[in-house]
XYZ file of C-alpha atoms in Angstrom:
95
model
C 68.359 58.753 119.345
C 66.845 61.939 118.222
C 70.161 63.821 119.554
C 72.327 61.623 117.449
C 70.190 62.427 114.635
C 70.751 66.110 115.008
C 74.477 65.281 115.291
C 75.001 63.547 112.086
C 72.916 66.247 110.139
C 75.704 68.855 111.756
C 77.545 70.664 108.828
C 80.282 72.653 110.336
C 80.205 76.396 109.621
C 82.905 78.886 108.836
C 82.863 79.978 112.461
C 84.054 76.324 113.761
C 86.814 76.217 110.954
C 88.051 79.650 112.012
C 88.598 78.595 115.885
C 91.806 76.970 114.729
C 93.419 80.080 113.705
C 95.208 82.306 116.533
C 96.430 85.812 114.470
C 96.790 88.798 116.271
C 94.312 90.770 115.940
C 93.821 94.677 117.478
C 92.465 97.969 115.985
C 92.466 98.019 112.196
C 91.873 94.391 111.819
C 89.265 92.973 109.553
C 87.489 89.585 108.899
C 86.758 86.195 109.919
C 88.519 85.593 112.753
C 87.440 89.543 114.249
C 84.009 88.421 113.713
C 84.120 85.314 115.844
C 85.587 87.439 118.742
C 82.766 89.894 118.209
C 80.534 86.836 118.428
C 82.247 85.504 121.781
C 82.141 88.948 123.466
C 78.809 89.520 122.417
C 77.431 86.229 123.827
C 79.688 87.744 126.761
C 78.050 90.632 127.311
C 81.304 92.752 126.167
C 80.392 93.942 122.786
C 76.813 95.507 121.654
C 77.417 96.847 117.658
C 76.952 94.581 114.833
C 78.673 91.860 113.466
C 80.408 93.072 110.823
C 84.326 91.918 111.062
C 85.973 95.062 111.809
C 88.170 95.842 114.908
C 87.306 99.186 115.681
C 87.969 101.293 119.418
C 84.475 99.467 120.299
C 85.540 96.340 119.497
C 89.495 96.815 121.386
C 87.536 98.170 124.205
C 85.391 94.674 124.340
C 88.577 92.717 124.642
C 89.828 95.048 126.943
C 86.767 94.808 129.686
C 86.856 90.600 128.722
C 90.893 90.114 129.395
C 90.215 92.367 132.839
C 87.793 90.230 133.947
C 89.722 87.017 133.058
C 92.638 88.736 135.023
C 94.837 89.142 132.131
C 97.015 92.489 130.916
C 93.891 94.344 129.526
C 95.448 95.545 126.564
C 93.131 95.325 124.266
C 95.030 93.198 121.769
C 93.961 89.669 120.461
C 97.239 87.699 121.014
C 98.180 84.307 121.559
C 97.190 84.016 125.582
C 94.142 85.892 124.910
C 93.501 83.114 122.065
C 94.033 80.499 124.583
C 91.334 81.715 127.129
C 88.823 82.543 124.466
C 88.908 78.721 123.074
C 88.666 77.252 126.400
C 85.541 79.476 127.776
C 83.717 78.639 124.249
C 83.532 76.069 125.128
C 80.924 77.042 127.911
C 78.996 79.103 125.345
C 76.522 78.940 122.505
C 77.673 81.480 119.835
């Protein structure tokens, strides 16, 4: 009971909205969406700096160390396939 308590307090946050989206996103980028990857590849282990929504040579070579080890072309980009494999491992994670 006291789990479906919890459940029905549950607000979502902008984080949840923002797993819908799939833009590209690579070195310059800034915002939302960059700072839920920087959450999922920090939960990963990939990515160390703060949170603070810019894609920066850190951050592209995060994706680049989490697409190798996924066995994808480690290109450091954020595109649609990367997208894919991101929303089915967070599913696996608490970020």
């Amino acid at each position: 009971m006291l789990n479906f308590l919890k459940f029905r307090q549950y607000k979502p946050s902008t984080l949840v909205d923002v797993w819908g989206e799939s833009e590209i996103l690579r070195l310059g980028s800034e915002g939302e969406s960059v700072r839920v990857i920087q959450r999922f590849l920090q939960a990963l282990g990939h990515y160390s700096l703060g949170i603070d929504g810019y894609y920066g040579a850190e951050m592209e070579n995060a994706v680049r160390a989490f697409q190798q080890q996924i066995g994808m072309n480690a290109d450091g980009v954020v595109d649609e396939r990367t997208w894919r494999a991101i929303k089915r491992l967070r599913l696996f994670l608490t970020i």
